[in-house]
Amino acid sequence: MLGTAIRQAREEKGMSQERLAEELGVSRQAVSKWEIGQSVPTPRNLEGIEAVLDLPVGTLAELLKEEEREPSSPKISKKCILLTSVVGVAVLVMAFSLGWFVSQQSSASHGGGTVTWKRTGHHEFPVSAGSDRCGSNRSYSRGWNGAVRYAPVISW
Protein backbone atom coordinates (compact mmCIF):
# COMPACT_ATOMS: atom_id res chain seq x y z
CA MET A 1 0.00 0.00 0.00
CA LEU A 2 2.69 2.49 0.96
CA GLY A 3 4.82 1.67 -2.07
CA THR A 4 1.82 1.94 -4.38
CA ALA A 5 0.92 5.33 -2.88
CA ILE A 6 4.46 6.63 -3.39
CA ARG A 7 4.55 5.39 -7.00
CA GLN A 8 1.12 6.85 -7.83
CA ALA A 9 1.95 10.23 -6.30
CA ARG A 10 5.30 10.32 -8.11
CA GLU A 11 3.73 9.42 -11.45
CA GLU A 12 0.95 12.02 -10.98
CA LYS A 13 3.67 14.64 -10.57
CA GLY A 14 5.36 13.31 -13.73
CA MET A 15 8.51 12.63 -11.75
CA SER A 16 10.94 9.77 -12.40
CA GLN A 17 12.36 7.56 -9.67
CA GLU A 18 15.74 9.10 -10.37
CA ARG A 19 14.45 12.67 -9.94
CA LEU A 20 12.70 11.78 -6.66
CA ALA A 21 15.88 10.09 -5.46
CA GLU A 22 17.92 13.23 -6.23
CA GLU A 23 15.45 15.42 -4.34
CA LEU A 24 15.66 13.13 -1.28
CA GLY A 25 19.40 12.45 -1.47
CA VAL A 26 18.97 8.69 -1.87
CA SER A 27 19.64 6.24 -4.69
CA ARG A 28 17.15 5.42 -7.44
CA GLN A 29 17.32 1.81 -6.26
CA ALA A 30 16.11 2.89 -2.81
CA VAL A 31 13.06 4.56 -4.34
CA SER A 32 12.41 1.45 -6.43
CA LYS A 33 12.60 -0.77 -3.33
CA TRP A 34 10.13 1.47 -1.50
CA GLU A 35 7.70 1.31 -4.41
CA ILE A 36 7.79 -2.49 -4.74
CA GLY A 37 7.67 -3.03 -0.98
CA GLN A 38 11.13 -4.51 -0.47
CA SER A 39 12.01 -1.80 2.05
CA VAL A 40 10.40 1.09 3.89
CA PRO A 41 11.58 4.71 3.90
CA THR A 42 12.87 6.17 7.15
CA PRO A 43 10.60 8.67 8.93
CA ARG A 44 12.84 11.49 7.63
CA ASN A 45 12.49 10.18 4.05
CA LEU A 46 8.72 9.83 4.51
CA GLU A 47 8.54 13.53 5.39
CA GLY A 48 10.75 14.37 2.42
CA ILE A 49 8.57 12.34 0.02
CA GLU A 50 5.45 14.11 1.30
CA ALA A 51 7.11 17.51 0.81
CA VAL A 52 8.48 16.77 -2.67
CA LEU A 53 5.24 15.16 -3.92
CA ASP A 54 2.97 17.76 -2.23
CA LEU A 55 1.18 15.18 -0.09
CA PRO A 56 -0.55 16.15 3.18
CA VAL A 57 1.78 15.82 6.18
CA GLY A 58 1.46 12.42 7.89
CA THR A 59 -0.32 10.69 4.96
CA LEU A 60 2.46 8.21 4.27
CA ALA A 61 3.20 7.66 7.97
CA GLU A 62 -0.47 6.77 8.47
CA LEU A 63 -0.34 4.31 5.55
CA LEU A 64 2.75 2.74 7.08
CA LYS A 65 0.99 2.34 10.45
CA GLU A 66 -1.99 0.66 8.73
CA GLU A 67 0.34 -1.79 6.98
CA GLU A 68 2.03 -2.66 10.25
CA ARG A 69 -1.36 -3.41 11.86
CA GLU A 70 -2.46 -5.73 9.05
CA PRO A 71 -1.14 -9.28 9.22
CA SER A 72 1.10 -9.68 6.24
CA SER A 73 0.77 -12.71 4.03
CA PRO A 74 3.95 -14.10 2.51
CA LYS A 75 4.43 -12.85 -1.01
CA ILE A 76 5.35 -15.56 -3.47
CA SER A 77 6.66 -14.28 -6.76
CA LYS A 78 5.68 -15.71 -10.11
CA LYS A 79 9.35 -16.60 -10.68
CA CYS A 80 9.37 -18.69 -7.49
CA ILE A 81 6.19 -20.53 -8.49
CA LEU A 82 7.51 -21.16 -12.01
CA LEU A 83 10.89 -22.36 -10.76
CA THR A 84 9.28 -24.69 -8.22
CA SER A 85 6.97 -26.11 -10.89
CA VAL A 86 9.81 -26.70 -13.35
CA VAL A 87 11.97 -28.39 -10.71
CA GLY A 88 9.03 -30.56 -9.60
CA VAL A 89 8.31 -31.70 -13.15
CA ALA A 90 12.00 -32.39 -13.75
CA VAL A 91 12.21 -34.52 -10.59
CA LEU A 92 9.12 -36.50 -11.62
CA VAL A 93 10.48 -37.08 -15.12
CA MET A 94 13.82 -38.22 -13.71
CA ALA A 95 12.11 -40.56 -11.21
CA PHE A 96 9.95 -42.19 -13.89
CA SER A 97 12.90 -42.42 -16.27
CA LEU A 98 15.04 -44.05 -13.61
CA GLY A 99 12.27 -46.55 -12.83
CA TRP A 100 11.85 -47.39 -16.50
CA PHE A 101 15.62 -47.72 -16.97
CA VAL A 102 15.95 -50.03 -13.97
CA SER A 103 13.07 -52.20 -15.17
CA GLN A 104 14.66 -52.44 -18.62
CA GLN A 105 18.02 -53.39 -17.11
CA SER A 106 16.34 -55.99 -14.92
CA SER A 107 14.53 -57.52 -17.90
CA ALA A 108 17.69 -57.50 -20.02
CA SER A 109 19.82 -59.16 -17.33
CA HIS A 110 17.25 -61.94 -16.90
CA GLY A 111 16.78 -62.59 -20.59
CA GLY A 112 13.39 -60.93 -20.74
CA GLY A 113 11.85 -63.14 -18.03
CA THR A 114 9.45 -61.93 -15.39
CA VAL A 115 11.02 -61.34 -12.00
CA THR A 116 8.80 -62.58 -9.21
CA TRP A 117 9.17 -61.29 -5.70
CA LYS A 118 8.80 -63.50 -2.67
CA ARG A 119 9.23 -62.80 1.00
CA THR A 120 12.09 -64.95 2.23
CA GLY A 121 13.21 -64.32 5.75
CA HIS A 122 13.11 -60.61 6.54
CA HIS A 123 13.64 -59.30 3.00
CA GLU A 124 11.98 -59.18 -0.37
CA PHE A 125 14.37 -59.57 -3.28
CA PRO A 126 14.38 -60.64 -6.94
CA VAL A 127 16.45 -63.66 -7.90
CA SER A 128 17.35 -65.30 -11.18
CA ALA A 129 16.64 -69.01 -11.63
CA GLY A 130 19.35 -71.36 -10.50
CA SER A 131 22.09 -68.86 -9.75
CA ASP A 132 23.01 -66.00 -7.53
CA ARG A 133 25.17 -62.97 -8.20
CA CYS A 134 28.34 -64.99 -7.70
CA GLY A 135 27.40 -67.42 -10.46
CA SER A 136 26.80 -70.46 -8.27
CA ASN A 137 23.88 -72.74 -9.14
CA ARG A 138 21.77 -72.39 -6.06
CA SER A 139 18.31 -70.96 -5.68
CA TYR A 140 18.72 -69.79 -2.13
CA SER A 141 20.75 -67.30 -0.15
CA ARG A 142 21.75 -67.00 3.47
CA GLY A 143 20.47 -64.25 5.74
CA TRP A 144 22.46 -62.30 8.28
CA ASN A 145 21.92 -65.06 10.83
CA GLY A 146 22.91 -67.86 8.43
CA ALA A 147 19.34 -69.04 7.86
CA VAL A 148 18.64 -70.31 4.37
CA ARG A 149 16.13 -68.22 2.40
CA TYR A 150 14.81 -70.03 -0.64
CA ALA A 151 14.16 -67.92 -3.70
CA PRO A 152 11.57 -68.28 -6.46
CA VAL A 153 12.32 -69.21 -10.05
CA ILE A 154 11.77 -66.65 -12.78
CA SER A 155 8.90 -67.46 -15.10
CA TRP A 156 9.33 -67.10 -18.88
mmCIF file of C-alpha atoms in Angstrom:
data_model
loop_
_atom_site.group_PDB
_atom_site.id
_atom_site.type_symbol
_atom_site.label_atom_id
_atom_site.label_comp_id
_atom_site.label_asym_id
_atom_site.label_seq_id
_atom_site.Cartn_x
_atom_site.Cartn_y
_atom_site.Cartn_z
ATOM 1 C CA MET A 1 0.000 0.000 0.000
ATOM 2 C CA LEU A 2 2.695 2.490 0.965
ATOM 3 C CA GLY A 3 4.817 1.671 -2.071
ATOM 4 C CA THR A 4 1.821 1.941 -4.381
ATOM 5 C CA ALA A 5 0.916 5.331 -2.878
ATOM 6 C CA ILE A 6 4.463 6.625 -3.393
ATOM 7 C CA ARG A 7 4.546 5.395 -6.999
ATOM 8 C CA GLN A 8 1.119 6.845 -7.833
ATOM 9 C CA ALA A 9 1.945 10.227 -6.301
ATOM 10 C CA ARG A 10 5.300 10.319 -8.109
ATOM 11 C CA GLU A 11 3.726 9.425 -11.454
ATOM 12 C CA GLU A 12 0.946 12.022 -10.977
ATOM 13 C CA LYS A 13 3.671 14.645 -10.565
ATOM 14 C CA GLY A 14 5.362 13.314 -13.728
ATOM 15 C CA MET A 15 8.511 12.627 -11.747
ATOM 16 C CA SER A 16 10.937 9.770 -12.396
ATOM 17 C CA GLN A 17 12.362 7.562 -9.667
ATOM 18 C CA GLU A 18 15.739 9.102 -10.372
ATOM 19 C CA ARG A 19 14.454 12.666 -9.938
ATOM 20 C CA LEU A 20 12.697 11.781 -6.659
ATOM 21 C CA ALA A 21 15.878 10.095 -5.457
ATOM 22 C CA GLU A 22 17.918 13.229 -6.232
ATOM 23 C CA GLU A 23 15.453 15.416 -4.340
ATOM 24 C CA LEU A 24 15.659 13.134 -1.284
ATOM 25 C CA GLY A 25 19.398 12.453 -1.470
ATOM 26 C CA VAL A 26 18.974 8.687 -1.870
ATOM 27 C CA SER A 27 19.645 6.242 -4.694
ATOM 28 C CA ARG A 28 17.149 5.423 -7.441
ATOM 29 C CA GLN A 29 17.316 1.813 -6.258
ATOM 30 C CA ALA A 30 16.108 2.886 -2.808
ATOM 31 C CA VAL A 31 13.056 4.561 -4.343
ATOM 32 C CA SER A 32 12.408 1.449 -6.425
ATOM 33 C CA LYS A 33 12.599 -0.770 -3.332
ATOM 34 C CA TRP A 34 10.128 1.466 -1.499
ATOM 35 C CA GLU A 35 7.702 1.312 -4.411
ATOM 36 C CA ILE A 36 7.789 -2.488 -4.741
ATOM 37 C CA GLY A 37 7.673 -3.027 -0.981
ATOM 38 C CA GLN A 38 11.134 -4.507 -0.473
ATOM 39 C CA SER A 39 12.013 -1.804 2.052
ATOM 40 C CA VAL A 40 10.401 1.092 3.888
ATOM 41 C CA PRO A 41 11.575 4.715 3.897
ATOM 42 C CA THR A 42 12.870 6.167 7.151
ATOM 43 C CA PRO A 43 10.601 8.673 8.930
ATOM 44 C CA ARG A 44 12.837 11.488 7.627
ATOM 45 C CA ASN A 45 12.494 10.184 4.054
ATOM 46 C CA LEU A 46 8.716 9.826 4.510
ATOM 47 C CA GLU A 47 8.537 13.527 5.395
ATOM 48 C CA GLY A 48 10.753 14.374 2.420
ATOM 49 C CA ILE A 49 8.572 12.336 0.022
ATOM 50 C CA GLU A 50 5.449 14.107 1.297
ATOM 51 C CA ALA A 51 7.106 17.512 0.813
ATOM 52 C CA VAL A 52 8.484 16.768 -2.674
ATOM 53 C CA LEU A 53 5.244 15.159 -3.919
ATOM 54 C CA ASP A 54 2.969 17.755 -2.229
ATOM 55 C CA LEU A 55 1.182 15.178 -0.087
ATOM 56 C CA PRO A 56 -0.547 16.150 3.177
ATOM 57 C CA VAL A 57 1.776 15.816 6.177
ATOM 58 C CA GLY A 58 1.456 12.418 7.890
ATOM 59 C CA THR A 59 -0.317 10.689 4.961
ATOM 60 C CA LEU A 60 2.462 8.211 4.265
ATOM 61 C CA ALA A 61 3.196 7.660 7.965
ATOM 62 C CA GLU A 62 -0.473 6.774 8.474
ATOM 63 C CA LEU A 63 -0.345 4.309 5.554
ATOM 64 C CA LEU A 64 2.750 2.735 7.083
ATOM 65 C CA LYS A 65 0.990 2.339 10.452
ATOM 66 C CA GLU A 66 -1.986 0.664 8.733
ATOM 67 C CA GLU A 67 0.341 -1.792 6.977
ATOM 68 C CA GLU A 68 2.026 -2.665 10.254
ATOM 69 C CA ARG A 69 -1.359 -3.410 11.859
ATOM 70 C CA GLU A 70 -2.459 -5.731 9.047
ATOM 71 C CA PRO A 71 -1.143 -9.282 9.222
ATOM 72 C CA SER A 72 1.104 -9.681 6.240
ATOM 73 C CA SER A 73 0.773 -12.710 4.033
ATOM 74 C CA PRO A 74 3.950 -14.102 2.512
ATOM 75 C CA LYS A 75 4.428 -12.850 -1.014
ATOM 76 C CA ILE A 76 5.355 -15.558 -3.469
ATOM 77 C CA SER A 77 6.655 -14.278 -6.756
ATOM 78 C CA LYS A 78 5.678 -15.711 -10.106
ATOM 79 C CA LYS A 79 9.345 -16.601 -10.679
ATOM 80 C CA CYS A 80 9.366 -18.690 -7.493
ATOM 81 C CA ILE A 81 6.192 -20.532 -8.494
ATOM 82 C CA LEU A 82 7.507 -21.163 -12.006
ATOM 83 C CA LEU A 83 10.893 -22.365 -10.763
ATOM 84 C CA THR A 84 9.276 -24.694 -8.225
ATOM 85 C CA SER A 85 6.975 -26.112 -10.893
ATOM 86 C CA VAL A 86 9.814 -26.701 -13.351
ATOM 87 C CA VAL A 87 11.971 -28.388 -10.706
ATOM 88 C CA GLY A 88 9.033 -30.555 -9.602
ATOM 89 C CA VAL A 89 8.311 -31.699 -13.146
ATOM 90 C CA ALA A 90 12.003 -32.388 -13.749
ATOM 91 C CA VAL A 91 12.208 -34.515 -10.595
ATOM 92 C CA LEU A 92 9.123 -36.500 -11.618
ATOM 93 C CA VAL A 93 10.479 -37.084 -15.117
ATOM 94 C CA MET A 94 13.817 -38.224 -13.708
ATOM 95 C CA ALA A 95 12.114 -40.559 -11.213
ATOM 96 C CA PHE A 96 9.946 -42.190 -13.886
ATOM 97 C CA SER A 97 12.900 -42.415 -16.274
ATOM 98 C CA LEU A 98 15.038 -44.052 -13.615
ATOM 99 C CA GLY A 99 12.270 -46.546 -12.834
ATOM 100 C CA TRP A 100 11.846 -47.388 -16.503
ATOM 101 C CA PHE A 101 15.619 -47.724 -16.972
ATOM 102 C CA VAL A 102 15.954 -50.026 -13.966
ATOM 103 C CA SER A 103 13.066 -52.197 -15.166
ATOM 104 C CA GLN A 104 14.660 -52.435 -18.618
ATOM 105 C CA GLN A 105 18.015 -53.386 -17.114
ATOM 106 C CA SER A 106 16.345 -55.995 -14.920
ATOM 107 C CA SER A 107 14.527 -57.522 -17.904
ATOM 108 C CA ALA A 108 17.689 -57.504 -20.015
ATOM 109 C CA SER A 109 19.818 -59.155 -17.328
ATOM 110 C CA HIS A 110 17.251 -61.935 -16.902
ATOM 111 C CA GLY A 111 16.785 -62.593 -20.588
ATOM 112 C CA GLY A 112 13.389 -60.933 -20.736
ATOM 113 C CA GLY A 113 11.845 -63.137 -18.035
ATOM 114 C CA THR A 114 9.455 -61.927 -15.392
ATOM 115 C CA VAL A 115 11.023 -61.343 -12.002
ATOM 116 C CA THR A 116 8.797 -62.578 -9.206
ATOM 117 C CA TRP A 117 9.166 -61.289 -5.699
ATOM 118 C CA LYS A 118 8.801 -63.498 -2.666
ATOM 119 C CA ARG A 119 9.229 -62.796 0.998
ATOM 120 C CA THR A 120 12.089 -64.946 2.227
ATOM 121 C CA GLY A 121 13.207 -64.323 5.753
ATOM 122 C CA HIS A 122 13.114 -60.610 6.541
ATOM 123 C CA HIS A 123 13.637 -59.300 3.005
ATOM 124 C CA GLU A 124 11.984 -59.184 -0.372
ATOM 125 C CA PHE A 125 14.372 -59.574 -3.282
ATOM 126 C CA PRO A 126 14.381 -60.640 -6.944
ATOM 127 C CA VAL A 127 16.448 -63.665 -7.904
ATOM 128 C CA SER A 128 17.346 -65.296 -11.183
ATOM 129 C CA ALA A 129 16.636 -69.008 -11.627
ATOM 130 C CA GLY A 130 19.355 -71.364 -10.502
ATOM 131 C CA SER A 131 22.090 -68.857 -9.753
ATOM 132 C CA ASP A 132 23.008 -66.000 -7.527
ATOM 133 C CA ARG A 133 25.172 -62.967 -8.205
ATOM 134 C CA CYS A 134 28.341 -64.988 -7.703
ATOM 135 C CA GLY A 135 27.404 -67.422 -10.457
ATOM 136 C CA SER A 136 26.804 -70.464 -8.270
ATOM 137 C CA ASN A 137 23.880 -72.737 -9.136
ATOM 138 C CA ARG A 138 21.773 -72.392 -6.057
ATOM 139 C CA SER A 139 18.308 -70.962 -5.678
ATOM 140 C CA TYR A 140 18.722 -69.788 -2.129
ATOM 141 C CA SER A 141 20.747 -67.302 -0.147
ATOM 142 C CA ARG A 142 21.748 -67.004 3.467
ATOM 143 C CA GLY A 143 20.468 -64.253 5.745
ATOM 144 C CA TRP A 144 22.456 -62.303 8.279
ATOM 145 C CA ASN A 145 21.921 -65.062 10.828
ATOM 146 C CA GLY A 146 22.911 -67.857 8.425
ATOM 147 C CA ALA A 147 19.340 -69.036 7.864
ATOM 148 C CA VAL A 148 18.642 -70.313 4.372
ATOM 149 C CA ARG A 149 16.135 -68.219 2.402
ATOM 150 C CA TYR A 150 14.805 -70.032 -0.641
ATOM 151 C CA ALA A 151 14.156 -67.916 -3.704
ATOM 152 C CA PRO A 152 11.572 -68.278 -6.462
ATOM 153 C CA VAL A 153 12.315 -69.206 -10.054
ATOM 154 C CA ILE A 154 11.772 -66.650 -12.781
ATOM 155 C CA SER A 155 8.903 -67.458 -15.099
ATOM 156 C CA TRP A 156 9.326 -67.098 -18.878
#
